[in-house]
């Protein structure tokens, strides 16, 4: 593992080479950059083949995992090659230098430039890579999803539970006075500490060894973010720490959801990226509702469902066991596949859900719980829509006929029906931002929403609609005031 005293000189060299996310994207161009995000290196190699700049050299060395000419490496990392080799970040010969760890530029949604050191990206160009039990994952789709989910308001304290290489802790340090990052993987802890030093955030990030909440017993935080080892797998003795918790089924997620409220300050949030079991004899939302604490609002979003076979295939490929990529024999792959699938069947698992669990210690006596199945495209980052959900639930509870509301600026109305018909057969209200929710509306609801410009009260609008439609005003209020509450709760009206 690289020692902390290497962080400053490495940072200086990376800065001098302009080894930043945007600079790399510009160097490679859209096609090669997108291909690299799919673990395909050939387009990027073609783009940088005749470029001897330090930036191109670092791209080939770390991102493409190519051996580079020693003189080019020395020019990109002046005076550092011997020290980096001694620390295990690179390996060198007389003529060439190759990476043994990944060093990757990373840009946050808030515009910060960071670097993240981790183990080398597996599976480049489909090459066989079987990861070890203490493998330290770098920037991944899951880590990016959690980063987009996590609220970014200023807080006093934050906890990154299961930090891995420390990327979430780096995000949190940008808007938290103090960050605690925990893990049980010694290699991950070392890399997280190095990444904190590399990005000059070591004074705000405390990296500690320990399982789940044990290292922070008695402590409370304003924000907890976690991408725990949530993979639902049989206990075969082969544990990949970055994805396997060692607990049966989805018990790790249940444990976090039940335990986290005891570590939240008033007003605090816990946000979890997770898998959960969809049992054959119980709806997913009913099962997860049993985990949710009584002293927190909860917003659970199921984003995707995989059948057991697809789930097993996904994670066997992730660990490099698929024979198509040279990851062992077909017989061994089939044995693992059958063992895992049989175990899921024995557990009564009908599918596996993936999504977000958001807990908010709001301090309100009438807690709000919503479990939403939403596999549709959403605006990223989604964090502002999560915090908006909390505001909307409070606003919905306060709706009265005297409320003055406005239709949210991004809401559009879509109508369908025969050409020339006086009234549309279908009216749909659709949001363009956040969750991009849509709901069908009748003529009264559509007229109500269309008239909500903050001038007239809800009661006045409903009375006017009742007059136009020759309906009883009192009964119209009784029917549509609950719908107004739903429109506010879902963010159509503010």
Coordinates of C-alpha atoms in Angstrom, one line a residue:
X1 CA 0.0 0.0 0.0
X2 CA 1.3 3.5 -0.8
X3 CA 2.5 5.4 2.3
X4 CA 0.9 8.7 3.2
X5 CA 4.1 10.6 2.6
X6 CA 3.7 9.8 -1.1
X7 CA 0.4 11.6 -1.4
X8 CA 1.7 15.2 -1.7
X9 CA 4.3 14.6 -4.4
X10 CA 1.9 12.4 -6.3
X11 CA -0.8 15.1 -6.1
X12 CA 1.7 17.6 -7.4
X13 CA 2.6 15.4 -10.4
X14 CA -1.0 14.6 -11.3
X15 CA -1.8 18.3 -11.1
X16 CA 1.1 19.3 -13.3
X17 CA 0.1 16.7 -15.9
X18 CA -3.5 18.0 -15.8
X19 CA -4.7 14.5 -15.0
X20 CA -8.3 15.6 -14.4
X21 CA -11.6 14.0 -15.5
X22 CA -12.5 16.7 -17.9
X23 CA -9.0 16.8 -19.4
X24 CA -9.0 13.1 -19.9
X25 CA -12.5 13.3 -21.6
X26 CA -11.3 16.0 -23.9
X27 CA -8.1 14.1 -24.8
X28 CA -10.0 10.9 -25.6
X29 CA -13.0 12.4 -27.2
X30 CA -16.6 11.2 -26.7
X31 CA -16.4 7.8 -28.5
X32 CA -13.2 6.6 -26.8
X33 CA -14.2 8.0 -23.4
X34 CA -17.6 6.2 -23.6
X35 CA -15.9 3.0 -24.7
X36 CA -13.5 3.2 -21.7
X37 CA -16.6 3.5 -19.4
X38 CA -17.6 0.1 -20.8
X39 CA -14.1 -1.3 -20.0
X40 CA -13.1 -1.2 -23.7
X41 CA -9.7 0.3 -24.2
X42 CA -8.9 0.1 -27.9
X43 CA -10.4 3.4 -29.0
X44 CA -8.5 5.2 -26.2
X45 CA -5.3 3.4 -27.1
X46 CA -5.7 4.6 -30.7
X47 CA -6.3 8.2 -29.6
X48 CA -3.2 8.3 -27.4
X49 CA -0.8 6.1 -29.4
X50 CA 1.2 9.1 -30.8
X51 CA 0.8 11.4 -27.9
X52 CA 3.9 11.6 -25.5
X53 CA 2.4 14.2 -23.2
X54 CA 2.3 13.4 -19.5
X55 CA -1.5 13.3 -19.6
X56 CA -1.6 10.7 -22.3
X57 CA 1.1 8.7 -20.5
X58 CA -0.9 8.6 -17.3
X59 CA -4.0 7.6 -19.2
X60 CA -2.2 4.6 -20.7
X61 CA -0.5 3.7 -17.5
X62 CA -3.5 3.8 -15.1
X63 CA -6.7 3.8 -17.1
X64 CA -5.7 1.5 -19.9
X65 CA -3.4 -0.6 -17.7
X66 CA -0.7 -0.6 -20.4
X67 CA 3.1 -0.8 -19.8
X68 CA 4.6 2.6 -20.8
X69 CA 8.1 3.6 -21.7
X70 CA 10.1 4.3 -18.6
X71 CA 11.3 7.7 -19.9
X72 CA 7.7 8.7 -20.5
X73 CA 6.7 7.6 -17.0
X74 CA 9.6 9.6 -15.5
X75 CA 8.4 12.6 -17.4
X76 CA 4.9 12.2 -16.2
X77 CA 5.8 11.3 -12.6
X78 CA 9.2 13.0 -12.2
X79 CA 11.3 11.6 -9.4
X80 CA 8.6 9.3 -8.2
X81 CA 8.9 6.0 -10.1
X82 CA 11.2 4.3 -7.6
X83 CA 9.2 5.4 -4.7
X84 CA 5.9 4.4 -6.3
X85 CA 7.4 1.0 -7.2
X86 CA 8.6 0.5 -3.6
X87 CA 5.1 1.4 -2.4
X88 CA 3.4 -1.1 -4.7
X89 CA 1.6 1.4 -6.9
X90 CA 3.6 0.6 -10.0
X91 CA 6.0 -2.1 -11.1
X92 CA 9.1 -1.3 -13.2
X93 CA 11.7 -2.9 -15.4
X94 CA 14.7 -1.3 -17.1
X95 CA 12.6 -0.2 -20.0
X96 CA 9.0 0.0 -18.9
X97 CA 6.6 0.9 -16.0
X98 CA 3.2 -0.7 -15.4
X99 CA 0.5 0.1 -12.9
X100 CA -0.3 -2.3 -10.0
X101 CA -3.0 0.0 -8.5
X102 CA -5.5 2.2 -10.3
X103 CA -5.2 6.0 -9.9
X104 CA -8.2 7.6 -11.5
X105 CA -9.4 11.2 -11.9
X106 CA -12.9 11.7 -10.7
X107 CA -15.2 14.7 -10.9
X108 CA -18.1 15.2 -8.5
X109 CA -21.5 16.7 -9.5
X110 CA -20.5 19.7 -7.4
X111 CA -17.6 20.4 -9.7
X112 CA -14.7 19.1 -7.5
X113 CA -11.7 17.3 -9.1
X114 CA -10.5 14.3 -7.1
X115 CA -8.2 11.3 -7.6
X116 CA -9.1 7.8 -6.3
X117 CA -6.6 5.0 -5.8
X118 CA -7.9 1.5 -5.8
X119 CA -7.2 -2.0 -7.1
X120 CA -6.9 -2.3 -10.9
X121 CA -10.2 -2.3 -12.8
X122 CA -11.0 -6.0 -13.6
X123 CA -12.2 -7.2 -16.9
X124 CA -10.7 -4.6 -19.2
X125 CA -11.4 -5.7 -22.8
X126 CA -13.1 -8.9 -21.5
X127 CA -9.8 -10.2 -20.0
X128 CA -10.2 -12.8 -17.2
X129 CA -9.8 -11.3 -13.8
X130 CA -10.6 -13.2 -10.6
X131 CA -10.6 -10.8 -7.7
X132 CA -9.2 -11.7 -4.3
X133 CA -11.1 -11.6 -1.1
X134 CA -9.6 -8.3 0.0
X135 CA -10.0 -6.6 -3.4
X136 CA -10.7 -2.9 -3.1
X137 CA -13.2 -1.7 -5.6
X138 CA -12.7 1.7 -7.2
X139 CA -15.2 4.0 -8.9
X140 CA -18.2 1.8 -9.9
X141 CA -21.8 2.1 -11.0
X142 CA -22.9 1.4 -7.4
X143 CA -20.6 4.1 -5.9
X144 CA -21.8 6.6 -8.5
X145 CA -25.4 5.8 -7.8
X146 CA -24.9 6.3 -4.1
X147 CA -23.1 9.6 -4.7
X148 CA -26.0 10.8 -6.8
X149 CA -28.5 9.7 -4.1
X150 CA -26.8 11.3 -1.1
X151 CA -28.0 14.6 0.1
X152 CA -25.5 17.4 -0.2
X153 CA -26.6 20.0 2.3
X154 CA -24.0 21.2 4.9
X155 CA -23.8 19.0 8.0
X156 CA -21.7 18.9 11.1
X157 CA -21.0 15.2 11.0
X158 CA -21.3 12.3 8.5
X159 CA -20.6 8.6 8.5
X160 CA -19.5 6.5 5.5
X161 CA -20.3 3.0 6.5
X162 CA -18.2 0.4 4.6
X163 CA -16.0 3.0 2.9
X164 CA -14.0 0.8 0.6
X165 CA -11.5 3.1 -1.2
X166 CA -13.1 6.1 0.4
X167 CA -14.9 7.7 -2.5
X168 CA -18.1 8.5 -0.5
X169 CA -16.0 9.9 2.3
X170 CA -14.4 12.3 -0.1
X171 CA -17.9 13.4 -1.3
X172 CA -19.0 13.9 2.3
X173 CA -16.0 15.9 3.3
X174 CA -17.0 18.6 0.8
X175 CA -20.0 19.5 2.9
X176 CA -19.5 17.9 6.4
X177 CA -17.3 19.3 9.1
X178 CA -16.3 15.8 10.2
X179 CA -16.5 12.5 8.4
X180 CA -16.0 9.0 9.9
X181 CA -15.3 6.2 7.4
X182 CA -15.4 2.6 8.6
X183 CA -14.4 -0.8 7.0
X184 CA -13.1 -4.2 8.0
X185 CA -10.8 -4.6 5.0
X186 CA -7.3 -3.6 6.0
X187 CA -6.3 -2.8 2.4
X188 CA -9.4 -0.7 1.9
X189 CA -8.7 1.3 5.1
X190 CA -5.1 2.0 3.9
X191 CA -6.4 3.1 0.5
X192 CA -9.1 5.3 2.0
X193 CA -6.5 7.0 4.2
X194 CA -4.2 7.5 1.2
X195 CA -7.1 9.0 -0.9
X196 CA -8.0 11.4 1.9
X197 CA -4.4 12.6 2.1
X198 CA -4.1 12.7 -1.7
X199 CA -7.1 15.0 -1.9
X200 CA -6.0 17.1 1.1
X201 CA -9.1 16.0 3.2
X202 CA -7.2 14.0 5.8
X203 CA -8.0 16.7 8.4
X204 CA -11.8 16.0 8.0
X205 CA -11.9 12.3 7.4
X206 CA -11.3 9.8 10.2
X207 CA -10.8 6.3 8.8
X208 CA -11.5 3.6 11.4
X209 CA -11.4 -0.2 11.5
X210 CA -14.5 -2.1 12.5
X211 CA -17.7 -3.8 11.4
X212 CA -20.8 -1.8 10.7
X213 CA -21.7 0.5 13.6
X214 CA -19.3 -1.1 16.2
X215 CA -16.5 1.6 15.7
X216 CA -19.0 4.4 16.3
X217 CA -20.9 3.0 19.3
X218 CA -22.6 5.9 21.1
X219 CA -22.0 8.4 18.3
X220 CA -24.6 10.2 16.3
X221 CA -24.4 11.8 12.9
X222 CA -26.3 14.2 10.7
X223 CA -25.9 12.0 7.6
X224 CA -25.1 8.4 7.1
X225 CA -24.4 7.1 3.5
X226 CA -23.6 3.5 2.8
X227 CA -23.2 1.1 -0.1
X228 CA -22.9 -2.0 2.1
X229 CA -21.8 -5.5 1.0
X230 CA -25.3 -6.4 0.0
X231 CA -24.9 -9.3 -2.4
X232 CA -27.3 -12.1 -1.5
X233 CA -25.2 -15.3 -1.7
X234 CA -24.7 -18.7 0.0
X235 CA -22.0 -19.0 2.7
X236 CA -19.5 -21.1 0.7
X237 CA -16.5 -19.8 2.5
X238 CA -15.3 -17.6 -0.4
X239 CA -16.1 -14.1 0.7
X240 CA -15.3 -11.0 -1.3
X241 CA -15.4 -8.4 1.4
X242 CA -16.4 -5.5 -0.9
X243 CA -19.7 -7.3 -1.8
X244 CA -20.3 -10.2 0.7
X245 CA -21.2 -9.3 4.3
X246 CA -21.0 -12.8 5.7
X247 CA -24.6 -12.5 7.0
X248 CA -27.4 -14.6 5.5
X249 CA -29.7 -13.3 2.8
X250 CA -30.4 -9.6 3.0
X251 CA -29.8 -9.5 6.8
X252 CA -27.0 -6.9 6.4
X253 CA -29.4 -4.4 4.9
X254 CA -32.1 -5.1 7.5
X255 CA -29.4 -4.7 10.3
X256 CA -28.4 -1.3 8.9
X257 CA -32.0 -0.1 8.5
X258 CA -32.9 -1.1 12.1
X259 CA -29.7 0.2 13.7
X260 CA -29.1 3.4 11.9
X261 CA -31.8 5.5 13.7
X262 CA -29.9 5.1 16.9
X263 CA -26.9 6.8 15.3
X264 CA -28.8 9.8 13.8
X265 CA -29.1 13.2 15.2
X266 CA -32.5 14.9 15.1
X267 CA -33.1 15.9 11.5
X268 CA -30.5 13.4 10.3
X269 CA -30.7 11.1 7.3
X270 CA -29.5 7.6 6.5
X271 CA -29.3 6.7 2.8
X272 CA -28.6 3.1 1.8
X273 CA -28.0 1.5 -1.6
X274 CA -29.1 -2.0 -1.3
X275 CA -30.4 -5.4 -2.6
X276 CA -33.2 -7.2 -0.8
X277 CA -35.0 -10.5 -1.2
X278 CA -38.4 -10.6 -2.9
X279 CA -39.9 -13.7 -1.3
X280 CA -42.3 -16.0 -3.1
X281 CA -45.0 -15.6 -0.5
X282 CA -44.9 -11.9 0.5
X283 CA -44.9 -8.6 -1.5
X284 CA -41.6 -6.7 -1.4
X285 CA -43.0 -3.6 0.1
X286 CA -44.8 -5.4 2.9
X287 CA -41.6 -7.3 3.8
X288 CA -39.4 -4.1 3.9
X289 CA -42.1 -2.2 5.8
X290 CA -41.5 -4.5 8.7
X291 CA -37.9 -3.3 8.9
X292 CA -38.6 0.4 9.0
X293 CA -38.1 2.1 12.4
X294 CA -41.0 3.8 14.1
X295 CA -39.1 7.0 14.8
X296 CA -38.1 7.9 11.2
X297 CA -39.9 8.9 8.0
X298 CA -38.9 6.4 5.3
X299 CA -38.8 6.6 1.5
X300 CA -37.9 3.3 -0.1
X301 CA -37.6 3.1 -3.9
X302 CA -37.3 -0.2 -5.7
X303 CA -35.5 0.6 -9.0
X304 CA -35.0 -2.9 -10.5
X305 CA -35.9 -6.5 -10.0
X306 CA -33.7 -9.5 -11.2
X307 CA -34.9 -13.1 -11.3
X308 CA -32.6 -15.5 -9.4
X309 CA -30.9 -16.8 -12.5
X310 CA -30.0 -13.4 -13.8
X311 CA -28.8 -12.3 -10.4
X312 CA -26.4 -15.3 -10.1
X313 CA -25.1 -14.7 -13.6
X314 CA -24.4 -11.1 -12.9
X315 CA -22.3 -11.7 -9.8
X316 CA -20.5 -14.7 -11.1
X317 CA -19.3 -12.5 -14.0
X318 CA -18.4 -9.8 -11.5
X319 CA -16.1 -12.1 -9.6
X320 CA -14.5 -13.3 -12.9
X321 CA -15.9 -16.9 -12.8
X322 CA -17.5 -16.9 -16.2
X323 CA -15.7 -19.2 -18.6
X324 CA -16.4 -17.0 -21.6
X325 CA -13.7 -14.6 -20.3
X326 CA -11.3 -17.4 -19.3
X327 CA -12.5 -17.3 -15.7
X328 CA -12.1 -21.0 -14.9
X329 CA -13.6 -24.1 -16.4
X330 CA -17.2 -24.5 -17.6
X331 CA -17.7 -27.3 -15.1
X332 CA -16.6 -25.1 -12.2
X333 CA -18.9 -22.2 -13.4
X334 CA -21.8 -24.6 -13.6
X335 CA -21.1 -26.0 -10.1
X336 CA -21.1 -22.5 -8.6
X337 CA -24.2 -21.5 -10.6
X338 CA -26.2 -24.5 -9.5
X339 CA -25.1 -24.2 -5.8
X340 CA -26.1 -20.5 -5.7
X341 CA -29.4 -21.0 -7.5
X342 CA -30.3 -24.0 -5.4
X343 CA -29.6 -22.0 -2.2
X344 CA -31.9 -19.1 -3.4
X345 CA -34.6 -21.7 -4.2
X346 CA -34.3 -23.2 -0.8
X347 CA -34.6 -19.8 0.8
X348 CA -37.8 -19.1 -1.1
X349 CA -36.4 -16.2 -3.1
X350 CA -38.5 -15.4 -6.0
X351 CA -36.4 -12.4 -7.1
X352 CA -34.0 -9.7 -5.9
X353 CA -34.8 -6.1 -5.7
X354 CA -32.3 -3.2 -6.0
X355 CA -33.0 0.3 -4.8
X356 CA -32.7 3.0 -2.3
X357 CA -33.7 3.2 1.4
X358 CA -33.9 6.7 2.8
X359 CA -34.5 7.2 6.5
X360 CA -35.2 10.7 8.0
X361 CA -35.3 11.3 11.7
X362 CA -37.7 14.2 11.3
X363 CA -38.9 14.4 14.9
X364 CA -42.6 14.4 13.7
X365 CA -45.0 12.3 15.6
X366 CA -47.0 11.4 12.5
X367 CA -44.3 9.7 10.5
X368 CA -44.5 9.3 6.7
X369 CA -43.6 6.1 5.0
X370 CA -43.6 5.5 1.2
X371 CA -42.5 2.4 -0.6
X372 CA -42.4 3.2 -4.3
X373 CA -41.7 0.9 -7.2
X374 CA -40.1 3.2 -9.8
X375 CA -38.0 1.5 -12.6
X376 CA -38.3 4.5 -14.8
X377 CA -35.6 7.0 -15.8
X378 CA -35.0 9.8 -13.2
X379 CA -33.0 13.0 -13.2
X380 CA -29.5 12.6 -11.8
X381 CA -28.4 13.5 -9.3
X382 CA -31.6 12.4 -7.6
X383 CA -30.6 13.8 -4.1
X384 CA -32.6 17.0 -4.4
X385 CA -35.7 15.0 -5.2
X386 CA -35.2 12.9 -2.1
X387 CA -35.0 16.0 0.1
X388 CA -37.9 17.4 -1.8
X389 CA -39.9 14.3 -0.9
X390 CA -39.5 15.2 2.8
X391 CA -40.6 18.8 2.2
X392 CA -43.6 17.7 0.1
X393 CA -44.9 15.3 2.8
X394 CA -44.9 18.1 5.4
X395 CA -46.5 20.5 2.9
X396 CA -49.2 17.9 2.0
X397 CA -50.2 17.5 5.6
X398 CA -50.8 21.3 5.8
X399 CA -53.1 21.6 2.8
X400 CA -56.5 23.3 3.4
X401 CA -59.1 25.0 1.2
X402 CA -57.3 28.2 2.1
X403 CA -53.9 27.0 0.7
X404 CA -52.5 29.0 -2.2
X405 CA -50.6 26.7 -4.5
X406 CA -48.6 26.8 -7.7
X407 CA -48.1 24.2 -10.3
X408 CA -44.4 23.2 -10.4
X409 CA -42.7 24.8 -13.4
X410 CA -41.6 21.5 -15.0
X411 CA -45.1 19.9 -15.0
X412 CA -46.6 19.5 -18.5
X413 CA -50.0 18.2 -19.5
X414 CA -50.4 15.5 -22.2
X415 CA -53.8 14.7 -23.7
X416 CA -54.9 11.9 -26.0
X417 CA -58.2 11.3 -27.8
X418 CA -59.9 11.3 -31.2
X419 CA -59.1 14.2 -33.5
X420 CA -61.7 17.0 -33.1
X421 CA -63.2 15.6 -29.9
X422 CA -64.4 18.2 -27.5
X423 CA -62.9 16.5 -24.4
X424 CA -59.7 14.4 -24.4
X425 CA -60.0 10.7 -23.6
X426 CA -57.0 10.8 -21.3
X427 CA -55.2 13.6 -19.5
X428 CA -51.7 12.9 -18.0
X429 CA -49.7 15.3 -15.8
X430 CA -46.0 14.6 -16.2
X431 CA -43.0 16.0 -14.3
X432 CA -39.8 16.7 -16.4
X433 CA -37.5 16.7 -13.4
X434 CA -36.7 14.7 -10.3
X435 CA -38.5 11.4 -10.3
X436 CA -40.4 12.5 -13.4
X437 CA -43.6 11.2 -11.9
X438 CA -46.8 11.0 -14.1
X439 CA -50.4 10.7 -13.0
X440 CA -53.7 10.5 -14.9
X441 CA -56.1 13.4 -14.1
X442 CA -59.7 13.9 -14.9
X443 CA -61.2 17.2 -16.2
X444 CA -61.6 18.6 -12.7
X445 CA -58.1 17.8 -11.5
X446 CA -56.6 19.1 -14.7
X447 CA -58.5 22.4 -14.4
X448 CA -57.5 22.7 -10.8
X449 CA -53.8 22.2 -11.5
X450 CA -54.0 24.5 -14.5
X451 CA -55.5 27.3 -12.3
X452 CA -52.9 27.0 -9.5
X453 CA -50.8 30.1 -10.0
X454 CA -50.7 31.2 -6.4
X455 CA -53.3 33.8 -6.8
X456 CA -56.6 32.0 -5.9
X457 CA -56.9 29.5 -3.0
X458 CA -57.6 25.8 -3.6
X459 CA -61.1 26.3 -2.3
X460 CA -61.8 29.3 -4.6
X461 CA -60.6 27.3 -7.6
X462 CA -62.7 24.3 -6.8
X463 CA -65.8 26.5 -6.3
X464 CA -65.2 28.1 -9.7
X465 CA -64.8 24.7 -11.3
X466 CA -68.0 23.5 -9.6
X467 CA -69.8 26.5 -11.0
X468 CA -68.6 25.9 -14.6
X469 CA -69.4 22.2 -14.5
X470 CA -72.7 22.7 -12.6
X471 CA -71.5 20.5 -9.8
X472 CA -72.2 20.8 -6.1
X473 CA -69.3 22.9 -4.6
X474 CA -69.3 21.2 -1.2
X475 CA -69.1 17.7 -2.6
X476 CA -66.5 18.7 -5.1
X477 CA -64.3 20.0 -2.2
X478 CA -64.8 16.7 -0.3
X479 CA -63.8 14.6 -3.3
X480 CA -60.8 16.7 -4.6
X481 CA -59.1 18.1 -1.5
X482 CA -57.5 14.6 -0.8
X483 CA -56.3 14.6 -4.4
X484 CA -54.8 18.0 -3.9
X485 CA -52.9 16.6 -0.9
X486 CA -51.6 13.8 -3.2
X487 CA -50.6 16.3 -5.9
X488 CA -48.6 18.2 -3.3
X489 CA -47.1 15.0 -1.8
X490 CA -45.9 13.9 -5.2
X491 CA -44.5 17.3 -6.1
X492 CA -47.0 18.4 -8.9
X493 CA -48.1 21.4 -6.8
X494 CA -46.0 23.5 -4.4

